[in-house]
Coordinates of N, CA and C in Angstrom, one line a residue:
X13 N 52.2 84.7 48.1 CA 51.9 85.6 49.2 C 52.0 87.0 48.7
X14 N 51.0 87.8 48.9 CA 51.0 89.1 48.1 C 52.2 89.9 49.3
X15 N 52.8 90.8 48.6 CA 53.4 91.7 49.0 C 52.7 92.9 50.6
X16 N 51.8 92.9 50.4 CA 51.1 93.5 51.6 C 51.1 92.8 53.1
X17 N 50.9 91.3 53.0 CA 50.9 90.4 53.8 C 52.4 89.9 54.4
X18 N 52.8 89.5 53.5 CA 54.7 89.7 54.1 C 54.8 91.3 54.8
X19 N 55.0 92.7 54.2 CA 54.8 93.5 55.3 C 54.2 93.7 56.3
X20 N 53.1 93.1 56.6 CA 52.5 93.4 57.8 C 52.8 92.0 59.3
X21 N 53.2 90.7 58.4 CA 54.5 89.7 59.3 C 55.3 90.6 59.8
X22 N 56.1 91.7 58.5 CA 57.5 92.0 59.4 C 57.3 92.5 60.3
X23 N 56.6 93.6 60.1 CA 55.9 94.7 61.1 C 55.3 94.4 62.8
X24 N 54.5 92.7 62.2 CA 54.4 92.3 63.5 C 55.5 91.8 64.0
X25 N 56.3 90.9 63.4 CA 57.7 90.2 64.0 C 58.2 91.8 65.1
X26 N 59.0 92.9 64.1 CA 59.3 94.1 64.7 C 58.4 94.3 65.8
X27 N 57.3 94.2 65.8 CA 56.4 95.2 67.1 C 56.4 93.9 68.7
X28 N 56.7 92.4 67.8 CA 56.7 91.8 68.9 C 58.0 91.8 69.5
X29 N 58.9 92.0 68.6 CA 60.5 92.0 69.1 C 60.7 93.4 70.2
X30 N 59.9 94.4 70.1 CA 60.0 95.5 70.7 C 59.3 95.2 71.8
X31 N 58.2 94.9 71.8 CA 57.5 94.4 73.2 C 58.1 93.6 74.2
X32 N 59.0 92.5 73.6 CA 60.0 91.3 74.3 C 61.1 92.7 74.7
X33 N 61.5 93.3 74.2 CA 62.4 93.7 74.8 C 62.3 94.6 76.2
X34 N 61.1 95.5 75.5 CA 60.7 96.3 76.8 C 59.9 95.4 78.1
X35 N 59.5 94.3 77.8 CA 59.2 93.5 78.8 C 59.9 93.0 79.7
X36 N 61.4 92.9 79.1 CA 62.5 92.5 79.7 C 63.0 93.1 80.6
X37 N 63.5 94.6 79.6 CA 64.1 95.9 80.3 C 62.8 96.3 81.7
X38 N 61.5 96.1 81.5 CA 60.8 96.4 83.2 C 61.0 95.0 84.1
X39 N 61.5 94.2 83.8 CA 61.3 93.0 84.5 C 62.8 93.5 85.2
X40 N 63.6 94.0 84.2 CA 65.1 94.3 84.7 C 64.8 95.4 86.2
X41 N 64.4 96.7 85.8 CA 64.4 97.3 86.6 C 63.4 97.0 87.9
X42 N 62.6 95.8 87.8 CA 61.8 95.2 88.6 C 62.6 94.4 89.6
X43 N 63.0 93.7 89.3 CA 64.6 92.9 89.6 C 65.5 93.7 90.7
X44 N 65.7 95.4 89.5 CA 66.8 95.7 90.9 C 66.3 96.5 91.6
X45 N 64.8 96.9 91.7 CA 64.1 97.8 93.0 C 64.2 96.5 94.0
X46 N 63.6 94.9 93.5 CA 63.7 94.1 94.2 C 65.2 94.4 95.4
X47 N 66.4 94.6 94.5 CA 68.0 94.7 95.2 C 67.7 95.4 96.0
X48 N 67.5 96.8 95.5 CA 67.7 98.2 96.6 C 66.8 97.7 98.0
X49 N 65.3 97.3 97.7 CA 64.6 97.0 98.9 C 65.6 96.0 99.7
X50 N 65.7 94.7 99.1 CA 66.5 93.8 99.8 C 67.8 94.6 100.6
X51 N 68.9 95.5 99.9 CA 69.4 96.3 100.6 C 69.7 97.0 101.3
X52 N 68.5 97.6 101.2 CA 68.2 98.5 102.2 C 67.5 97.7 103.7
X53 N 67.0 97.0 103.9 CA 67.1 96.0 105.2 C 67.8 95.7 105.2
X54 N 69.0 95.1 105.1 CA 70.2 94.9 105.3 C 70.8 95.7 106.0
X55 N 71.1 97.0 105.2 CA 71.4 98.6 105.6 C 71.2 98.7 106.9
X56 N 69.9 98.9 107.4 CA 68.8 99.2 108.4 C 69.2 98.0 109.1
X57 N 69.1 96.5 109.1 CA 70.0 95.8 110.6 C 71.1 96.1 110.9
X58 N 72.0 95.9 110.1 CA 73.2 96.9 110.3 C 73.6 97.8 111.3
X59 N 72.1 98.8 110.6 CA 72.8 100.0 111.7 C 71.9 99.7 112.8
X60 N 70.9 99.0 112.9 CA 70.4 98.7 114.3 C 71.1 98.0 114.9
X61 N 71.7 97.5 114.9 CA 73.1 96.2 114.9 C 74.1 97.1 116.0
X62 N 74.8 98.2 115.0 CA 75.3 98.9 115.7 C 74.6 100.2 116.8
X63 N 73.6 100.2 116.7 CA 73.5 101.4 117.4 C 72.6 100.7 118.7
X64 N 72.9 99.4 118.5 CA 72.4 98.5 120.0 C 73.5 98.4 120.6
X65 N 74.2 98.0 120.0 CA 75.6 97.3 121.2 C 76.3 98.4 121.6
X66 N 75.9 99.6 120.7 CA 76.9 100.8 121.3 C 76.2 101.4 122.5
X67 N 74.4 100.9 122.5 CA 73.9 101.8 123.9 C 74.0 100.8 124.8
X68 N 74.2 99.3 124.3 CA 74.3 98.4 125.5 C 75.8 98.3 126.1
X69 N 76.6 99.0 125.2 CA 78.3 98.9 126.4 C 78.3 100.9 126.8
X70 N 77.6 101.6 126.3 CA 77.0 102.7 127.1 C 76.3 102.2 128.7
X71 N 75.4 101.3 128.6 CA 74.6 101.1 129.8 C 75.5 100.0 130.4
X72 N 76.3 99.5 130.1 CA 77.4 98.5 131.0 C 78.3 98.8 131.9
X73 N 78.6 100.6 132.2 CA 79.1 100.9 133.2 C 80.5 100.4 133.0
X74 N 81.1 99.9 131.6 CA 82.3 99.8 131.8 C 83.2 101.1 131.1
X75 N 82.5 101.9 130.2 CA 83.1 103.5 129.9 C 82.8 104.1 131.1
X76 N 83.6 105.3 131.1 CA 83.9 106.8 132.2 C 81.9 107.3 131.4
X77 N 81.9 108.0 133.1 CA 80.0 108.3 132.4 C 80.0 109.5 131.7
X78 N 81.1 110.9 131.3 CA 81.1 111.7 130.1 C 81.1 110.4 128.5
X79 N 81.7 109.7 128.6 CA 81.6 108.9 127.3 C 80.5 107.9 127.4
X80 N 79.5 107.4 128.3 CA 78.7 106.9 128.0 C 77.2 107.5 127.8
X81 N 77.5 108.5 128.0 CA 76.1 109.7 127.9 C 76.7 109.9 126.5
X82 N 77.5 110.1 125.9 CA 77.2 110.5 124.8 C 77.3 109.4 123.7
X83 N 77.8 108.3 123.9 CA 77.2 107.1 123.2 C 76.0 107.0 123.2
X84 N 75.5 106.9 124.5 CA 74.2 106.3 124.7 C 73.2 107.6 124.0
X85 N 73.5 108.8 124.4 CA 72.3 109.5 123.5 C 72.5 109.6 121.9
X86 N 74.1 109.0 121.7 CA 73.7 109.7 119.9 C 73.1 108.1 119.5
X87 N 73.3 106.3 120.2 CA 73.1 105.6 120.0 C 71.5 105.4 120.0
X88 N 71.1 106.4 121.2 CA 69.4 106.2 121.1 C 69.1 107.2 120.0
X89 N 69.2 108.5 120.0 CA 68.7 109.4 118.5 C 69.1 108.3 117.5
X90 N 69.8 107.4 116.9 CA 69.8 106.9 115.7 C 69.0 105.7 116.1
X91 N 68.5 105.1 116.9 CA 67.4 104.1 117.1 C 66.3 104.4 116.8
X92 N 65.8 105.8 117.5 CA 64.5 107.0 117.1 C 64.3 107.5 115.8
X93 N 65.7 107.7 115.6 CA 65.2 108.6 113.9 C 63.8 108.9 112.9
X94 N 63.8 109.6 113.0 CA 62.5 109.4 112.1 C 63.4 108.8 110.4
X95 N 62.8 108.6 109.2 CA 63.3 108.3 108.3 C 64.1 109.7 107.5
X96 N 63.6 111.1 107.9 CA 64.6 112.0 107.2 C 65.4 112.6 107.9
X97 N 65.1 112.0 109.5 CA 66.5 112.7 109.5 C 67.5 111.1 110.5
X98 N 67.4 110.4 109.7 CA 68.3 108.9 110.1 C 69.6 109.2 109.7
X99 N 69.8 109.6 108.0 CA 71.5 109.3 108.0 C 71.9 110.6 108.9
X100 N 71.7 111.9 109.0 CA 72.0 112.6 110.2 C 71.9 111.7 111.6
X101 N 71.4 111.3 111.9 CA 71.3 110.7 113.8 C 72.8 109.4 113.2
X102 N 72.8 108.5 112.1 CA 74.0 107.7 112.0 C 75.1 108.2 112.1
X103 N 75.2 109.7 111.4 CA 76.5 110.1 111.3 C 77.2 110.8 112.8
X104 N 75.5 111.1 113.4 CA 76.3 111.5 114.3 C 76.7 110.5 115.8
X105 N 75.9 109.1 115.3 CA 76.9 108.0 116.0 C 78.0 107.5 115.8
X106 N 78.4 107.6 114.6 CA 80.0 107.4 113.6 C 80.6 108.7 115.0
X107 N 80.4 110.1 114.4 CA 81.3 110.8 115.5 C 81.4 110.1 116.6
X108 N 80.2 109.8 117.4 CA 80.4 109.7 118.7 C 81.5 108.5 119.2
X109 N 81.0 107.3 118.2 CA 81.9 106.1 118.3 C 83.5 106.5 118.0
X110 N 83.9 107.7 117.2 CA 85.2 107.6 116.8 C 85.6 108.9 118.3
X111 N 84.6 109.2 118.8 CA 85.0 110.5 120.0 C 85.6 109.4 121.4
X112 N 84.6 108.6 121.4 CA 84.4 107.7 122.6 C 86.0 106.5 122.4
X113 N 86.3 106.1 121.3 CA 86.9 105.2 121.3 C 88.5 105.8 120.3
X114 N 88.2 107.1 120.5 CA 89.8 107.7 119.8 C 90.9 107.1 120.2
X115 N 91.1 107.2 121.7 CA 92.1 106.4 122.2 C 92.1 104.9 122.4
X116 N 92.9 104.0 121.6 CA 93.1 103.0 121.9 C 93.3 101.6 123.6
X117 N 93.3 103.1 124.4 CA 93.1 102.4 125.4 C 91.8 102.4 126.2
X118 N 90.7 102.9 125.8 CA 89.2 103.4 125.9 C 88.9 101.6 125.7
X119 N 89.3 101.2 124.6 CA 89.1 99.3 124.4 C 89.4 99.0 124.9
X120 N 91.0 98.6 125.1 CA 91.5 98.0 126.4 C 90.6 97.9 127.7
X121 N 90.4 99.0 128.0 CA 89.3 99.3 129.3 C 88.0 98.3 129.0
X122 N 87.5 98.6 127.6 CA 86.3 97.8 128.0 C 86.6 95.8 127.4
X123 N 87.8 95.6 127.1 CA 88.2 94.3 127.2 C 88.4 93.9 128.7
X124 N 89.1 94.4 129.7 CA 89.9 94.0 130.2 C 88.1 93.6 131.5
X125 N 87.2 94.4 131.2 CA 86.1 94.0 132.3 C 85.5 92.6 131.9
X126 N 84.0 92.0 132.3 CA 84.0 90.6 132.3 C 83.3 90.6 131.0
X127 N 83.0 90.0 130.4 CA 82.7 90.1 128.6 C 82.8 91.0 128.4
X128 N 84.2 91.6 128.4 CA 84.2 92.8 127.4 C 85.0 92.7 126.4
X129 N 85.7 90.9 126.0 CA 86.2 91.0 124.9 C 85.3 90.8 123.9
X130 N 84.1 90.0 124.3 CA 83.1 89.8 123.3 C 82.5 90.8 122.9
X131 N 82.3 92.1 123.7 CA 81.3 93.4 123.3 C 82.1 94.1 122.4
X132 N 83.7 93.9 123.0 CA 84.7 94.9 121.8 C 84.4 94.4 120.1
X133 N 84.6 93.2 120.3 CA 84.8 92.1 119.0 C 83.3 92.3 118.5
X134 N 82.2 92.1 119.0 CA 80.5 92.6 118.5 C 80.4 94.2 118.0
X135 N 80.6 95.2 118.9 CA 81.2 96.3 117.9 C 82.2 96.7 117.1
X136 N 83.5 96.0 116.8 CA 84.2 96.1 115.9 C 83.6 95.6 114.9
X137 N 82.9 94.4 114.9 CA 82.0 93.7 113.9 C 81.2 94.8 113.3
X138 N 80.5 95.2 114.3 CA 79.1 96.0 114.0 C 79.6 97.2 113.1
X139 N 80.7 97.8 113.3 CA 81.6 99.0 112.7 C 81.8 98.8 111.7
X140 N 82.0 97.8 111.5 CA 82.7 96.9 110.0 C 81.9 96.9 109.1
X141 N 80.8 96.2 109.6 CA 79.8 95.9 108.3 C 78.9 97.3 108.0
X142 N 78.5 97.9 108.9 CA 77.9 99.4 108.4 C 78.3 99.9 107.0
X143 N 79.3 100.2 106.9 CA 80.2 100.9 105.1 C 79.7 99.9 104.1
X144 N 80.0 98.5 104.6 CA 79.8 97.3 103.3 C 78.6 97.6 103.2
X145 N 77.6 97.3 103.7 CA 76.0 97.5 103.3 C 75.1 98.6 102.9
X146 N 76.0 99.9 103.7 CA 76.1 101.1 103.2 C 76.2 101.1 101.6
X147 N 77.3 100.8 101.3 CA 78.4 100.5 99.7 C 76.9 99.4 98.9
X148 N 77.0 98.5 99.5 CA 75.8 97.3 98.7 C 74.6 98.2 98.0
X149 N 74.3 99.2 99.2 CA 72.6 99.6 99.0 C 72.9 100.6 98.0
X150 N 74.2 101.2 98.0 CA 74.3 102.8 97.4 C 74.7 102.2 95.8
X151 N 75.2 101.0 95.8 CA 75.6 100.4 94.0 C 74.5 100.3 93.6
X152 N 73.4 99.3 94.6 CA 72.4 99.2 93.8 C 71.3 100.5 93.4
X153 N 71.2 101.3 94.2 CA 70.3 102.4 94.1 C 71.2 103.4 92.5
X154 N 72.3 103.3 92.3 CA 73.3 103.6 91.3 C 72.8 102.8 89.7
X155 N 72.9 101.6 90.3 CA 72.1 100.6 89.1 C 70.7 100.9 88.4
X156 N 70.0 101.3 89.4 CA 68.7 101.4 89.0 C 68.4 102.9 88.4
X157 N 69.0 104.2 89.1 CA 69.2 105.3 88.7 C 69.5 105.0 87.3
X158 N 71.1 104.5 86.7 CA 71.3 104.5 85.4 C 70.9 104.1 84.6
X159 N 69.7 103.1 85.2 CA 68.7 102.1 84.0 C 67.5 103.3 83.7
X160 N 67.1 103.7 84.9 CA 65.9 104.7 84.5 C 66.1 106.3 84.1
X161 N 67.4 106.2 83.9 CA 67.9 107.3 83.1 C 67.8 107.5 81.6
X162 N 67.6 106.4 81.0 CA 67.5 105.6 79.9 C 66.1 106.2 78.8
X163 N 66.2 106.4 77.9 CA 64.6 107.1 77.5 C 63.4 106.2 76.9
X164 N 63.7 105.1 76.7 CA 63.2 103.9 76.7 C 62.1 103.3 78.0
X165 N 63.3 103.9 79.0 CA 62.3 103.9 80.5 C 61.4 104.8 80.4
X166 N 61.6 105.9 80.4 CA 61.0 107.5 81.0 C 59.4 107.5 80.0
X167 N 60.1 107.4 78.6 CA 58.6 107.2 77.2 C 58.0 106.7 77.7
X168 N 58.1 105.0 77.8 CA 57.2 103.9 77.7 C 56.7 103.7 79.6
X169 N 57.4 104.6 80.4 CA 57.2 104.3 81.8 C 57.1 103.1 82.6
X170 N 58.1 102.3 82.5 CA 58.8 101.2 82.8 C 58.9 101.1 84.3
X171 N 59.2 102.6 85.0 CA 59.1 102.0 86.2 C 58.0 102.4 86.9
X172 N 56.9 102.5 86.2 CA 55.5 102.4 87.0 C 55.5 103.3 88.2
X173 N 55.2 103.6 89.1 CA 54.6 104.0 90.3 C 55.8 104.1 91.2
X174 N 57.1 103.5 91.3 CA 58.1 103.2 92.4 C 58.8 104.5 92.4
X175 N 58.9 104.9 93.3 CA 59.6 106.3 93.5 C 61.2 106.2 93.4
X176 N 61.4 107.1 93.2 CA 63.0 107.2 92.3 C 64.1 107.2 93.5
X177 N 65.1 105.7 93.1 CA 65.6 105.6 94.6 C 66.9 106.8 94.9
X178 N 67.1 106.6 96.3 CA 67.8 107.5 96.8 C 69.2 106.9 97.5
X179 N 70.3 107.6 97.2 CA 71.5 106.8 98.0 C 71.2 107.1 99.7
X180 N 71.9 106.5 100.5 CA 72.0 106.5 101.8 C 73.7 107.2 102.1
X181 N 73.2 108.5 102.4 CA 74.6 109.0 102.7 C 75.0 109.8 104.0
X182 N 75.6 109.1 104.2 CA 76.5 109.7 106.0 C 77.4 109.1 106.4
X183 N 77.8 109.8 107.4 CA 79.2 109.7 107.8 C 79.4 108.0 108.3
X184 N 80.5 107.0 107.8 CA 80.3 106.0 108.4 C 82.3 105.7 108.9
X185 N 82.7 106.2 109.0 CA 84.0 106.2 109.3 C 84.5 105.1 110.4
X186 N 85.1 104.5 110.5 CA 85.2 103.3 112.1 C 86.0 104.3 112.8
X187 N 86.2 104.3 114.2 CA 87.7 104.8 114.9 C 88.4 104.2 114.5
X188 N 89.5 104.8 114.8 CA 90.9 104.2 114.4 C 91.5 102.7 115.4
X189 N 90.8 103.0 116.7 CA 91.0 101.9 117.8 C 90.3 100.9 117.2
X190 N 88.8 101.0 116.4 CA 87.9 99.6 115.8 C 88.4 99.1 114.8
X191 N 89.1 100.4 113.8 CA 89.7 100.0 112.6 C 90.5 99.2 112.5
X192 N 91.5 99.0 113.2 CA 92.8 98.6 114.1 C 92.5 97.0 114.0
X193 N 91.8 97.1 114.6 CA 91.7 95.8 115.4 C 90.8 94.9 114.1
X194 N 89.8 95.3 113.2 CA 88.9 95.1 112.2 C 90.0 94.6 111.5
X195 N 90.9 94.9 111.3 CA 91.6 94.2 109.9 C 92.2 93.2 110.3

């Protein structure tokens, strides 16, 4: 085998080994836009999740009506949001929920009427999981950032056309009355 022909094996072995690899590395970052989408619906029932049950124990007449106007309006603006300005309308249902339910006996009140331990227990839930899915979408949007940070990505343009994800950030704090009871 002449010497020319063995170099141009290696060269191909080399050029296929590089191709497997970058094939891999977009399959990778294909994978976790796959995550972010998947978590990001998550995210989004979540907070529809919560910002239902907070306008339906708004509309239940079992809060004083200064605290159910203002559930009910910051729980409807975060239903409406448009997409830029959402984590603004969330954060300012976190306020509202931690305004409405500061005092520990504001629950009590809405336990003690006729399902109102199940609406406490459905919004303490709902409180709860908002941060975890929050936390899910914002690792993964982190993952994918550090992969397409990478110059291997940016050269060879690995991630094609998908626009560069964004964390989800606002206020998600629980009251201290939901937190309470959440653990």
């Amino acid at each position: 085998m002449p010497p020319v022909t063995a170099t141009l094996i290696w060269i191909l072995v080399v050029l296929v080994a590089i191709g497997l690899y970058l094939s891999w590395t977009a399959g990778r970052l294909d994978r976790l836009h796959a995550r972010i989408d998947a978590a990001r619906a998550a995210l989004d029932a979540q907070l529809l999740r919560r910002a239902s049950v907070a306008q339906e124990l708004a509309t239940s007449k079992v809060l004083d009506p200064a605290a159910s106007i203002v559930l009910y309006e910051a729980a409807h603006a975060a239903r409406q949001a448009e997409e830029e300005q959402r984590e603004v309308a969330e954060s300012e249902l976190s306020q509202a929920l931690r305004a409405v339910f500061a005092d520990t006996r504001q629950l009590d009140v809405v336990r003690e009427a006729p399902g109102g331990d199940a609406a406490a227990h459905e919004l303490t839930e709902a409180v709860r999981r908002v941060p975890m899915a929050r936390r899910f979408h914002n690792d993964a949007v982190g993952a994918v950032r550090r992969l397409r940070e990478h110059r291997k990505v940016r050269w060879f343009r690995l991630a094609g056309h998908a626009p560069f994800p964004m964390a989800f950030e606002m206020d998600d704090e629980a009251p201290p009355a939901l937190a309470d009871r959440a653990a």
